[in-house]
JSON list of C-alpha atoms and ligand atoms in Angstrom, two decimals:
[
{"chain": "A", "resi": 339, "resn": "UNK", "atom": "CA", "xyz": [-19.06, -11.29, -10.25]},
{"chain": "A", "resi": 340, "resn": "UNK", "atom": "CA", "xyz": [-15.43, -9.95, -11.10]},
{"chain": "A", "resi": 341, "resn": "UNK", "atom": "CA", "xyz": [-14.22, -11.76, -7.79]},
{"chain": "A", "resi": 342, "resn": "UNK", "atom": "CA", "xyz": [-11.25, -13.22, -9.52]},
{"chain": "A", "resi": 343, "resn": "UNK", "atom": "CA", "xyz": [-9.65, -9.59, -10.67]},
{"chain": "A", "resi": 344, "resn": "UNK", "atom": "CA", "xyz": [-10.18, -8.60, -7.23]},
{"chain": "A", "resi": 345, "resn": "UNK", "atom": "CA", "xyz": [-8.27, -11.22, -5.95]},
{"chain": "A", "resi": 346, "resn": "UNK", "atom": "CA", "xyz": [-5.57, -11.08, -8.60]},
{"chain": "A", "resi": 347, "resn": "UNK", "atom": "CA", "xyz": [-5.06, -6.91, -8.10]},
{"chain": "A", "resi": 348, "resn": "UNK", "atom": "CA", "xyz": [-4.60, -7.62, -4.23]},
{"chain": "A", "resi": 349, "resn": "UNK", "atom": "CA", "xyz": [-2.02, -10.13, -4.94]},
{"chain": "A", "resi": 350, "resn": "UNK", "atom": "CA", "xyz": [0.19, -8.21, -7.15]},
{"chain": "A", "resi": 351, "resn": "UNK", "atom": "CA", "xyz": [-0.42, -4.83, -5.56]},
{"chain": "A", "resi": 352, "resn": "UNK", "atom": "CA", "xyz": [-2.31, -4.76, -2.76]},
{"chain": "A", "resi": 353, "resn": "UNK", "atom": "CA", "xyz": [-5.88, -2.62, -4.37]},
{"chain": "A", "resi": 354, "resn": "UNK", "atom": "CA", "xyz": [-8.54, -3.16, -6.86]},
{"chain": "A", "resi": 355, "resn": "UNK", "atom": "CA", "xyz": [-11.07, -0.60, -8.63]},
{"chain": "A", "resi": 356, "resn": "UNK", "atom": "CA", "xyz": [-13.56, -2.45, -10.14]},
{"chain": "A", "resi": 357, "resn": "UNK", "atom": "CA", "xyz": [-16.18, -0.57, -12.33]},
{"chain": "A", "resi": 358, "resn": "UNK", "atom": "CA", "xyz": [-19.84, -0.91, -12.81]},
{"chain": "A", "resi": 359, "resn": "UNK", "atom": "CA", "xyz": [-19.38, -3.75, -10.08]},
{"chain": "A", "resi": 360, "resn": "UNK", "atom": "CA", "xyz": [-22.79, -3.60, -9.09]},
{"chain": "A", "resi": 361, "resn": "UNK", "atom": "CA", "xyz": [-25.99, -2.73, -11.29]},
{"chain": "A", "resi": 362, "resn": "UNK", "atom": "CA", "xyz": [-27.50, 1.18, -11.42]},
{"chain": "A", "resi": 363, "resn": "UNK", "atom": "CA", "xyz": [-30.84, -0.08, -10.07]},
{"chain": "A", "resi": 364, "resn": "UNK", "atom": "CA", "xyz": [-29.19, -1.79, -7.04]},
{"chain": "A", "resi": 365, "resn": "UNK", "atom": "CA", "xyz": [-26.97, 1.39, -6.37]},
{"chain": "A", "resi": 366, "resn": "UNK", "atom": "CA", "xyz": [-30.22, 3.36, -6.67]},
{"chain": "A", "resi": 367, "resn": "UNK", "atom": "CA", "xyz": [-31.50, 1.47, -4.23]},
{"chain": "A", "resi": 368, "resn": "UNK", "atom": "CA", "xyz": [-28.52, 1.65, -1.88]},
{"chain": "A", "resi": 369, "resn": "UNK", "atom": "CA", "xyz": [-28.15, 5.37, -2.31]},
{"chain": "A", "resi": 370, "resn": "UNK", "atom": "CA", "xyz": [-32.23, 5.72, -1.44]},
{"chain": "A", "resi": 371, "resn": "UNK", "atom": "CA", "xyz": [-31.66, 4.28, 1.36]},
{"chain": "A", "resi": 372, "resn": "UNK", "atom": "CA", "xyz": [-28.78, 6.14, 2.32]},
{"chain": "A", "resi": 373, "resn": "UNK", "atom": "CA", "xyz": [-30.84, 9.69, 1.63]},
{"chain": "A", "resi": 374, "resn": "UNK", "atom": "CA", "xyz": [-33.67, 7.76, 3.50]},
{"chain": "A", "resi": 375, "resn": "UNK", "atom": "CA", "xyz": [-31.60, 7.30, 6.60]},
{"chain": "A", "resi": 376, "resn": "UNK", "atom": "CA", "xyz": [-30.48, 11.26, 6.25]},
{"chain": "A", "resi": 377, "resn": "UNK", "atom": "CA", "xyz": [-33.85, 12.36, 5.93]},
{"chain": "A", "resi": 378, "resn": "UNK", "atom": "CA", "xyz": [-34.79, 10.59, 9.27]},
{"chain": "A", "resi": 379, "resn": "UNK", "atom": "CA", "xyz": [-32.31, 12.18, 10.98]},
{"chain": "A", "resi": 380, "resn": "UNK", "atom": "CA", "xyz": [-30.84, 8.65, 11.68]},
{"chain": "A", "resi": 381, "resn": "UNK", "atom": "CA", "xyz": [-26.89, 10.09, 10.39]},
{"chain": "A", "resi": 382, "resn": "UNK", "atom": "CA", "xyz": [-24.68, 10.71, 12.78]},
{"chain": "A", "resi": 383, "resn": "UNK", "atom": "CA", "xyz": [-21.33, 12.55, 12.57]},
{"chain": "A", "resi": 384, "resn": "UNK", "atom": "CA", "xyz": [-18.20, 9.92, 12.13]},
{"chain": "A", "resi": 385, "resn": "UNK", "atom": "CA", "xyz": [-15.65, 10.02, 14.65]},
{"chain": "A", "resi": 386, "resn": "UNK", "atom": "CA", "xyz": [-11.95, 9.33, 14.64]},
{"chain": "A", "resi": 387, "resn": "UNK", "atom": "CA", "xyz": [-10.10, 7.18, 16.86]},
{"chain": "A", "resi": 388, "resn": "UNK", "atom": "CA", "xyz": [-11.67, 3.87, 18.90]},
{"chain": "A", "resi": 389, "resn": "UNK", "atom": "CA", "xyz": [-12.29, 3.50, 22.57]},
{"chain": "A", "resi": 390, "resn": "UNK", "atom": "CA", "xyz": [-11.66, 6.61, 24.98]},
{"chain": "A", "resi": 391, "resn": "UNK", "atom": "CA", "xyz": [-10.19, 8.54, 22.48]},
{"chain": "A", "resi": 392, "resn": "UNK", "atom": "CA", "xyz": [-12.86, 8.13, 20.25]},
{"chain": "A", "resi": 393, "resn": "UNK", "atom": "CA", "xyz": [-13.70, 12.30, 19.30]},
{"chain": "A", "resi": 394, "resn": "UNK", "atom": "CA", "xyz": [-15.67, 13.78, 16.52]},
{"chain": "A", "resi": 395, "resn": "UNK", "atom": "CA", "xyz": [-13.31, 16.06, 14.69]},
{"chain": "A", "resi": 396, "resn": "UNK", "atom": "CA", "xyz": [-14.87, 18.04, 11.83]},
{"chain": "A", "resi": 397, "resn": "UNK", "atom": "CA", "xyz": [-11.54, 19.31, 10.77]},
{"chain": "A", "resi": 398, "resn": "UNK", "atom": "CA", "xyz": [-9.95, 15.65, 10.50]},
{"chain": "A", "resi": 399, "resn": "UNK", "atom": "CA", "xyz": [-13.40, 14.35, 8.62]},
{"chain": "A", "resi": 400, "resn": "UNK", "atom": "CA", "xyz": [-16.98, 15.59, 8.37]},
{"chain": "A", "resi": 401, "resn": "UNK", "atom": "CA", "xyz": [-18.70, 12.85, 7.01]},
{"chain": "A", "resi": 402, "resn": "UNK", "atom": "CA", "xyz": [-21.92, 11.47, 8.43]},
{"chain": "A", "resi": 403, "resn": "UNK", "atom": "CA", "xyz": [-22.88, 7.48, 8.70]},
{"chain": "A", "resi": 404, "resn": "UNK", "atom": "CA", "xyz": [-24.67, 5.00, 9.81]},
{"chain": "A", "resi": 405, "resn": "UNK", "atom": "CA", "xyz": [-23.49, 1.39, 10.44]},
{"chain": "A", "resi": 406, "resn": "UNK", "atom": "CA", "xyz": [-25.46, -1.74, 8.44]},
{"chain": "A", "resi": 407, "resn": "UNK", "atom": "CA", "xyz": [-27.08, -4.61, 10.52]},
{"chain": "A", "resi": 408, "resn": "UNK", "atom": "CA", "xyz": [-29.27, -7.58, 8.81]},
{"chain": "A", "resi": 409, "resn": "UNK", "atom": "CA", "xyz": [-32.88, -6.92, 8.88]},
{"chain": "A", "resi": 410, "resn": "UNK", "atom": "CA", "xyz": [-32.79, -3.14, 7.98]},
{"chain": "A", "resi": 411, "resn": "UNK", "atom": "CA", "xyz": [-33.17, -3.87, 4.34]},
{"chain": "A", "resi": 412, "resn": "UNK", "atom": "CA", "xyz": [-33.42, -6.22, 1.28]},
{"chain": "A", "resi": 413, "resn": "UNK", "atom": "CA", "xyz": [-30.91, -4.19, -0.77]},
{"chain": "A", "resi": 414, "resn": "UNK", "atom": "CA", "xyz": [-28.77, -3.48, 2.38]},
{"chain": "A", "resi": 415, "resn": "UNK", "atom": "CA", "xyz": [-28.96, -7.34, 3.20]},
{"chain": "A", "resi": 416, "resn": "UNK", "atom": "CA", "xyz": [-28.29, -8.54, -0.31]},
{"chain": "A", "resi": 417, "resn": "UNK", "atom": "CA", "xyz": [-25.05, -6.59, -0.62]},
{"chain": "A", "resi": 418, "resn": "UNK", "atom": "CA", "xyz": [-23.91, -7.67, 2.76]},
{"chain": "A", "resi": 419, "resn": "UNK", "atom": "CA", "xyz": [-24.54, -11.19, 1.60]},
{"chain": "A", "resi": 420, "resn": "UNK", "atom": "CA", "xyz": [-22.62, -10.10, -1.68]},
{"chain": "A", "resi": 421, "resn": "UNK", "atom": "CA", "xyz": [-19.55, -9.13, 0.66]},
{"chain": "A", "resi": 422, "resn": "UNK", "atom": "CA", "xyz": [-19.97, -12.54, 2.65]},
{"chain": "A", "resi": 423, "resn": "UNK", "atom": "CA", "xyz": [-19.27, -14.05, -0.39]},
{"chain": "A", "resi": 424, "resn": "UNK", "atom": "CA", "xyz": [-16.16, -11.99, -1.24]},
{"chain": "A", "resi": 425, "resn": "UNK", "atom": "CA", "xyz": [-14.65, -12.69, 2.14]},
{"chain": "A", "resi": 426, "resn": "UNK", "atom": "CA", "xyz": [-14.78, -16.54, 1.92]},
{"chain": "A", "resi": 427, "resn": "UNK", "atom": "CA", "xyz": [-13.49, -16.20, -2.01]},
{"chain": "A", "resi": 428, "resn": "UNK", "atom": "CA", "xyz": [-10.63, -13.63, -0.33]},
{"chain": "A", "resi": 429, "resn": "UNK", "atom": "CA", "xyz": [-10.04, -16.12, 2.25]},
{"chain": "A", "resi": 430, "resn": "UNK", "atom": "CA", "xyz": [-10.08, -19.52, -0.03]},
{"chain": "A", "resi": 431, "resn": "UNK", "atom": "CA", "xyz": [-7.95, -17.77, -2.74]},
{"chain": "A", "resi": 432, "resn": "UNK", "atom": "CA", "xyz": [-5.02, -15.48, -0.53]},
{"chain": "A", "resi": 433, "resn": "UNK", "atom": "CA", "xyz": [-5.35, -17.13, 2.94]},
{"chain": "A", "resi": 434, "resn": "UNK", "atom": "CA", "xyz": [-6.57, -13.60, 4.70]},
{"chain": "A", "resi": 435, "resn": "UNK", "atom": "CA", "xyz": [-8.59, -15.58, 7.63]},
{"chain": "A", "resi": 436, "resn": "UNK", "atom": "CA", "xyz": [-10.88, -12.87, 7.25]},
{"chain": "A", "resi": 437, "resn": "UNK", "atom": "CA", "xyz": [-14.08, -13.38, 9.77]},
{"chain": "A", "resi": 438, "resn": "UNK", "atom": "CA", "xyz": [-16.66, -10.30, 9.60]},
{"chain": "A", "resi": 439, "resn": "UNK", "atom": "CA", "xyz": [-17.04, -7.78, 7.23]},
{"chain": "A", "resi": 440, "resn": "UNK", "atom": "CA", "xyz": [-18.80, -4.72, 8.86]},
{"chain": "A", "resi": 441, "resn": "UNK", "atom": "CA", "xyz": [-19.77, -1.32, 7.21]},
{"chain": "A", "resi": 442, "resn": "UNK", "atom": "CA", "xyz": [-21.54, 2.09, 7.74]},
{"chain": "A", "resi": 443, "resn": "UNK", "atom": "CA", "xyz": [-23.22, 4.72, 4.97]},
{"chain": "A", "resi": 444, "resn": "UNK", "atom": "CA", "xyz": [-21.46, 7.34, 4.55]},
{"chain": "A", "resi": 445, "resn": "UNK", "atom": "CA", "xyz": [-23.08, 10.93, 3.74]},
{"chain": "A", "resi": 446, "resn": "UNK", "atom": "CA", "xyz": [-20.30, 13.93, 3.10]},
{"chain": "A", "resi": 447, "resn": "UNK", "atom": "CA", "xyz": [-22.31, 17.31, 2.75]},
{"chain": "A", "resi": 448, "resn": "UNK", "atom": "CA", "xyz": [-20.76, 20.17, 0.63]},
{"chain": "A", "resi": 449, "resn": "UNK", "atom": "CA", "xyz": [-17.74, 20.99, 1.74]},
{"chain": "A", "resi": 450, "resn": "UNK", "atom": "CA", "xyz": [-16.83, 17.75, 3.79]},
{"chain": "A", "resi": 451, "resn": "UNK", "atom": "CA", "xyz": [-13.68, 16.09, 3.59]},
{"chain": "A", "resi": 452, "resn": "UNK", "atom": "CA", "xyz": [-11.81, 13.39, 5.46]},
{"chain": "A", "resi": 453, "resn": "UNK", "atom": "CA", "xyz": [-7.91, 14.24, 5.98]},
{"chain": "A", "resi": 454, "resn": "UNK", "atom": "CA", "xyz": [-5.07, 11.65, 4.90]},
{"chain": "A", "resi": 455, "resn": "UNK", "atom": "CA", "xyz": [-4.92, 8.09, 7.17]},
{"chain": "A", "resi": 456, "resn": "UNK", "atom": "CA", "xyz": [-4.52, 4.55, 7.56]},
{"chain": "A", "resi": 457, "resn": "UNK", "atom": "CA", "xyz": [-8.05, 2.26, 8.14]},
{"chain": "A", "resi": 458, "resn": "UNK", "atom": "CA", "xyz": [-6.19, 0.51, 10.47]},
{"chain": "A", "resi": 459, "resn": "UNK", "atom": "CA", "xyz": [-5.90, 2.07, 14.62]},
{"chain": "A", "resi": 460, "resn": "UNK", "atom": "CA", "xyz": [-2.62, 2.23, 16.14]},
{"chain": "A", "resi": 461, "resn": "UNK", "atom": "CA", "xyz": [-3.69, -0.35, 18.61]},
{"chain": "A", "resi": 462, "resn": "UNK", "atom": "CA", "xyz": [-5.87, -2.92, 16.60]},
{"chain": "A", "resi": 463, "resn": "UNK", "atom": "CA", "xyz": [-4.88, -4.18, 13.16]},
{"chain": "A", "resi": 464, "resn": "UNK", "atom": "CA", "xyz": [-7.89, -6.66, 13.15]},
{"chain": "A", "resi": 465, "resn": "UNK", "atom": "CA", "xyz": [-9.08, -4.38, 9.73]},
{"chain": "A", "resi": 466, "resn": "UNK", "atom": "CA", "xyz": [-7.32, -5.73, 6.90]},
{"chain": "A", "resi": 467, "resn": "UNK", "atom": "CA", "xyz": [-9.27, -5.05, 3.75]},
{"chain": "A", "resi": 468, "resn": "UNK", "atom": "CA", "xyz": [-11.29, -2.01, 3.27]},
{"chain": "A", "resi": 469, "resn": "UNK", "atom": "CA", "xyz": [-14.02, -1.88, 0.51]},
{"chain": "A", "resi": 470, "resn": "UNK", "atom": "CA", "xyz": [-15.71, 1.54, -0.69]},
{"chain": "A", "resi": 471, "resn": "UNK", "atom": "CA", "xyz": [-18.55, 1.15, -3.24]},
{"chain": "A", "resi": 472, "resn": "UNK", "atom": "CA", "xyz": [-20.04, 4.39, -4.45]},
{"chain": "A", "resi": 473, "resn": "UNK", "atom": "CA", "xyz": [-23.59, 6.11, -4.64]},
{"chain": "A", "resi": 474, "resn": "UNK", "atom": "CA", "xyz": [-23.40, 8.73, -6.98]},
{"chain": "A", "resi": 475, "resn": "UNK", "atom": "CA", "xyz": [-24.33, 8.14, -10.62]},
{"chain": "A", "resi": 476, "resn": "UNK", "atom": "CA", "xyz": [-24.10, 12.27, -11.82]},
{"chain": "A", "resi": 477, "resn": "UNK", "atom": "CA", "xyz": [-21.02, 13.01, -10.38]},
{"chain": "A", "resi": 478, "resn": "UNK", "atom": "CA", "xyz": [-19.14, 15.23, -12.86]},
{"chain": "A", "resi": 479, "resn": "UNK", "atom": "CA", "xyz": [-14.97, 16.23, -12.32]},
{"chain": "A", "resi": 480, "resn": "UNK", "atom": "CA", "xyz": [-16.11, 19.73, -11.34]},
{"chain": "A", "resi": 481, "resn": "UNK", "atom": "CA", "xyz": [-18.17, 17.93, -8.06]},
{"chain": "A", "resi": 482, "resn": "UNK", "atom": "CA", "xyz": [-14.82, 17.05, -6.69]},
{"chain": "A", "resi": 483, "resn": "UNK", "atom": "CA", "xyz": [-14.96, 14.39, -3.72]},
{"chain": "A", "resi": 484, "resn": "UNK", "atom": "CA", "xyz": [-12.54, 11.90, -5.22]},
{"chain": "A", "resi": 485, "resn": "UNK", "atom": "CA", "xyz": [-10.59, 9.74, -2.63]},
{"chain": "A", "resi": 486, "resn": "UNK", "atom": "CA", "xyz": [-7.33, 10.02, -3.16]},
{"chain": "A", "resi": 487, "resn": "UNK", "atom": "CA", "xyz": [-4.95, 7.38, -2.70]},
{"chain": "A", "resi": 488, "resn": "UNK", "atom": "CA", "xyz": [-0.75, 7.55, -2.03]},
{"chain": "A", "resi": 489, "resn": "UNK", "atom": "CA", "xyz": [1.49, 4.98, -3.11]},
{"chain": "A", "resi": 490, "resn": "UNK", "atom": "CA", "xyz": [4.94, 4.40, -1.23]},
{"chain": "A", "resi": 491, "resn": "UNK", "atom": "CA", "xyz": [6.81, 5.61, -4.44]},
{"chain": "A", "resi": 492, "resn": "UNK", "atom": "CA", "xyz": [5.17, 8.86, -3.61]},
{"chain": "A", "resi": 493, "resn": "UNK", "atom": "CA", "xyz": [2.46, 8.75, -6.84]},
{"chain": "A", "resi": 494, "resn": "UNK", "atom": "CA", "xyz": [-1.01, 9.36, -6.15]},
{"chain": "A", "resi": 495, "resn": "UNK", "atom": "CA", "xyz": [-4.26, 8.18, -7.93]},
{"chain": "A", "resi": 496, "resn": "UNK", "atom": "CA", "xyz": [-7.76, 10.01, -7.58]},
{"chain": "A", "resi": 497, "resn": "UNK", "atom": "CA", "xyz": [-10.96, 7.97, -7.49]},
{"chain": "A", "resi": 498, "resn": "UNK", "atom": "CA", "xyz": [-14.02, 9.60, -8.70]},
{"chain": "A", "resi": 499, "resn": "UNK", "atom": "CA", "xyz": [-16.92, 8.73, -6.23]},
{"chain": "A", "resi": 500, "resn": "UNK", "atom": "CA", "xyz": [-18.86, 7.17, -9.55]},
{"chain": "A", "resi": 501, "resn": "UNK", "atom": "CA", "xyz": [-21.94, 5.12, -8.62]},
{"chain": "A", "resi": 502, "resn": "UNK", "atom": "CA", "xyz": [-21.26, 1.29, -8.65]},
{"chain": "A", "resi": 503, "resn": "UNK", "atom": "CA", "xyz": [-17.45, 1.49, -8.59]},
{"chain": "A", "resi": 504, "resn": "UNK", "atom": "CA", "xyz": [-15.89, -0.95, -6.28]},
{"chain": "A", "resi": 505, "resn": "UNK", "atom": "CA", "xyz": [-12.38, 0.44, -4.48]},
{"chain": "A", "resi": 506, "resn": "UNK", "atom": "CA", "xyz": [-10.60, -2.55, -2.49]},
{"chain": "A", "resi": 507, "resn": "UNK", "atom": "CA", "xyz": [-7.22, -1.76, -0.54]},
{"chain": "A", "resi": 508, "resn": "UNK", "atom": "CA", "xyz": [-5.48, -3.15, 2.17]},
{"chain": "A", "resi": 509, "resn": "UNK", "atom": "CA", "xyz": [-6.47, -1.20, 4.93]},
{"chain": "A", "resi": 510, "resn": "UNK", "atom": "CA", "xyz": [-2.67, -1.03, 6.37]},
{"chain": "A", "resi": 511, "resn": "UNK", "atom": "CA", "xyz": [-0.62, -0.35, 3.48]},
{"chain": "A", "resi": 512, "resn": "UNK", "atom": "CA", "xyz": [-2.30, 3.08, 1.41]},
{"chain": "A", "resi": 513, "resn": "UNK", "atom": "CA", "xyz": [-2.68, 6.55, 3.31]},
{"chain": "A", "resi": 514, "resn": "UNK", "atom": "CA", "xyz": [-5.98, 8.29, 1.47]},
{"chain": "A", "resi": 515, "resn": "UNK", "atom": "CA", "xyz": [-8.38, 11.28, 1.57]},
{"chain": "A", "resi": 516, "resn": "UNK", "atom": "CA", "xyz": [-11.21, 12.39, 0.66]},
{"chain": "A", "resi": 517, "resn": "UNK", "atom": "CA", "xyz": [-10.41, 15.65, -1.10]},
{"chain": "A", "resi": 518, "resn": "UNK", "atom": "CA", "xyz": [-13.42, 18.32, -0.95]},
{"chain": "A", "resi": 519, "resn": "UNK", "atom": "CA", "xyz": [-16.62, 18.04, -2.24]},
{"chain": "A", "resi": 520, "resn": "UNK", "atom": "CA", "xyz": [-18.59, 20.40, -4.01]},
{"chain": "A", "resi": 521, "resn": "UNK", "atom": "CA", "xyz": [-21.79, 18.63, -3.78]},
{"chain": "A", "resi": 522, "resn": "UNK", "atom": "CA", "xyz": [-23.80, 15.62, -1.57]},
{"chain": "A", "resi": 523, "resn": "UNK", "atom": "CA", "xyz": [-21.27, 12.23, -1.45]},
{"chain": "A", "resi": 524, "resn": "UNK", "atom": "CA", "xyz": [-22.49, 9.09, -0.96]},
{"chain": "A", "resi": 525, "resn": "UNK", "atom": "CA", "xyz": [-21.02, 6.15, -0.26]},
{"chain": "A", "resi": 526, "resn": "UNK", "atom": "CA", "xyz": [-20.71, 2.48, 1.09]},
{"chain": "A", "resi": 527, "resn": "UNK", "atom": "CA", "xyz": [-17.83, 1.94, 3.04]},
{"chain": "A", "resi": 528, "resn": "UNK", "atom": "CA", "xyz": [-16.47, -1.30, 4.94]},
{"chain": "A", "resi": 529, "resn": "UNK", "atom": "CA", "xyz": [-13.78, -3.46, 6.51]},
{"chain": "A", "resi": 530, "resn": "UNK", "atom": "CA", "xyz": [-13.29, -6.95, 6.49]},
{"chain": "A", "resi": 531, "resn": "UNK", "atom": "CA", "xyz": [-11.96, -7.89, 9.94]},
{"chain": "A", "resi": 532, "resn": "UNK", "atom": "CA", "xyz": [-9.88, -10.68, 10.76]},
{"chain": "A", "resi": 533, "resn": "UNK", "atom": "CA", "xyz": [-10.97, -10.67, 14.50]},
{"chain": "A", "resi": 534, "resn": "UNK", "atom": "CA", "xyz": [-15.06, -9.74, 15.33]},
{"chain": "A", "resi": 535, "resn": "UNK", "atom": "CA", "xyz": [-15.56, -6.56, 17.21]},
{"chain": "A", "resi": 536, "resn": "UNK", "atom": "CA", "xyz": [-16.89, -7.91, 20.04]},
{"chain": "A", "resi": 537, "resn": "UNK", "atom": "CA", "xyz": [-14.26, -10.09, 20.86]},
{"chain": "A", "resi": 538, "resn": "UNK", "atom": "CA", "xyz": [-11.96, -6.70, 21.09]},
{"chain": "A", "resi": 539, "resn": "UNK", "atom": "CA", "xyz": [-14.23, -4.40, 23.13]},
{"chain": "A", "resi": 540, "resn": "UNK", "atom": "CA", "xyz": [-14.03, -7.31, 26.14]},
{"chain": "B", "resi": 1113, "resn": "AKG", "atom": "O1", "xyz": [-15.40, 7.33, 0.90]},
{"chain": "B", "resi": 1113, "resn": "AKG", "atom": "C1", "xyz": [-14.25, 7.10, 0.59]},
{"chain": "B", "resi": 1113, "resn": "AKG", "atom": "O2", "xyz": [-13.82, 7.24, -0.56]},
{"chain": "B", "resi": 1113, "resn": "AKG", "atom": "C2", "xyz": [-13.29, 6.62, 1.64]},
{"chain": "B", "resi": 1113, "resn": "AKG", "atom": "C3", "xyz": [-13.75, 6.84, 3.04]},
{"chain": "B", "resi": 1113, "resn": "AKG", "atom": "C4", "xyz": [-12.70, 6.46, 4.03]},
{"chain": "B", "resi": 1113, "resn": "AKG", "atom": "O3", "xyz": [-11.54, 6.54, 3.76]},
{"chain": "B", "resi": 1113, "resn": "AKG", "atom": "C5", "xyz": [-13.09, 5.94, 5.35]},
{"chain": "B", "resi": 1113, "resn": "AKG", "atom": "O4", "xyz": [-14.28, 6.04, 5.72]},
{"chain": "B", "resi": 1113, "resn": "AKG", "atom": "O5", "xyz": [-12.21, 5.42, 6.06]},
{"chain": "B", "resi": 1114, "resn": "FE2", "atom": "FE1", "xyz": [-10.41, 5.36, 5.07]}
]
């Protein structure tokens, strides 16, 4: 596992793309699973914002998801156990005191988008590292659907949504999109937390 560029990209600038990170056949797996979940109906439409103001707000992103918990299945559980690992490498090797790592499927339909922001809410920073792997292995330029990133020094960089790439940020420090897409985008998205969620909702 390329843990160690990971590590290094964070520590000199704060992201990492890793390609081919994982294997087709456990993406195809991952992405079945995803289209599984859609085809039971078990998707539901993201929404924006945490506690009362929590909204769903097509215009801001129209995504549709649905969280991972242990015991759904194998694939699901072996890349959560995948992630477990990268958290205690992240936290050995830059000192993050990272403690959960929690993350939803995420199905954009043609035409969905999700508008420029932070992974972070205004009033809880326990998200520090946010890790997108993607589910699409015939995504051409003309599907659109990349996420777009923006750099202080006002550059950007465009992500194609390619099956097994790995994006890691820190979930504070890069304002990104999801520009248009043309056709069905799949994806793997999570955060690793330095507080749990539970301990925040009390
Ligand atoms: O799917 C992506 O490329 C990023 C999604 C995203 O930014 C988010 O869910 O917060
Ligand atoms: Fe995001």
């Amino acid at each position: 596992m390329p843990f160690s560029t990971i590590v290094d990209d964070l520590a000199a600038r704060g992201w990492s793309l890793q390609s081919s990170f994982l294997p087709s056949d456990v993406t195809h797996k991952l992405a079945d699973e995803c289209r599984r979940r859609h085809a039971e109906g078990t998707l539901a439409p993201a929404s924006v914002g945490r506690g009362e103001e929590q909204a769903v707000r097509e215009g801001i992103r129209g995504d549709h998801i649905h969280w991972l918990e242990a015991g759904q299945a194998e694939v699901c559980d072996a890349y959560l156990a995948l992630m477990d690992e990268l958290r205690r490498t992240l936290n050995r090797e830059l000192f993050l005191g990272l403690e959960e790592f929690e993350c939803h499927f995420a199905f954009y339909p043609p035409g969905a988008f999700y508008q420029t922001h932070l992974d972070r809410f205004r009033d809880d920073d326990s998200r520090c590292v946010s890790a997108v792997l993607y589910l699409n292995p015939d995504w051409q330029p003309a599907d659109g659907g990349e996420l777009r990133m923006h750099f202080a020094d006002g550059s950007n960089l465009d992500v194609p949504p390619l099956s097994g790439d790995l994006l890691v940020f820190l979930s504070g420090d890069f304002p990104h999109e999801v520009l248009v897409t043309r056709t069905e985008r799949l994806s793997l998205t999570g955060w690793f937390r330095r507080r749990p969620a539970d301990v925040l909702a009390l």
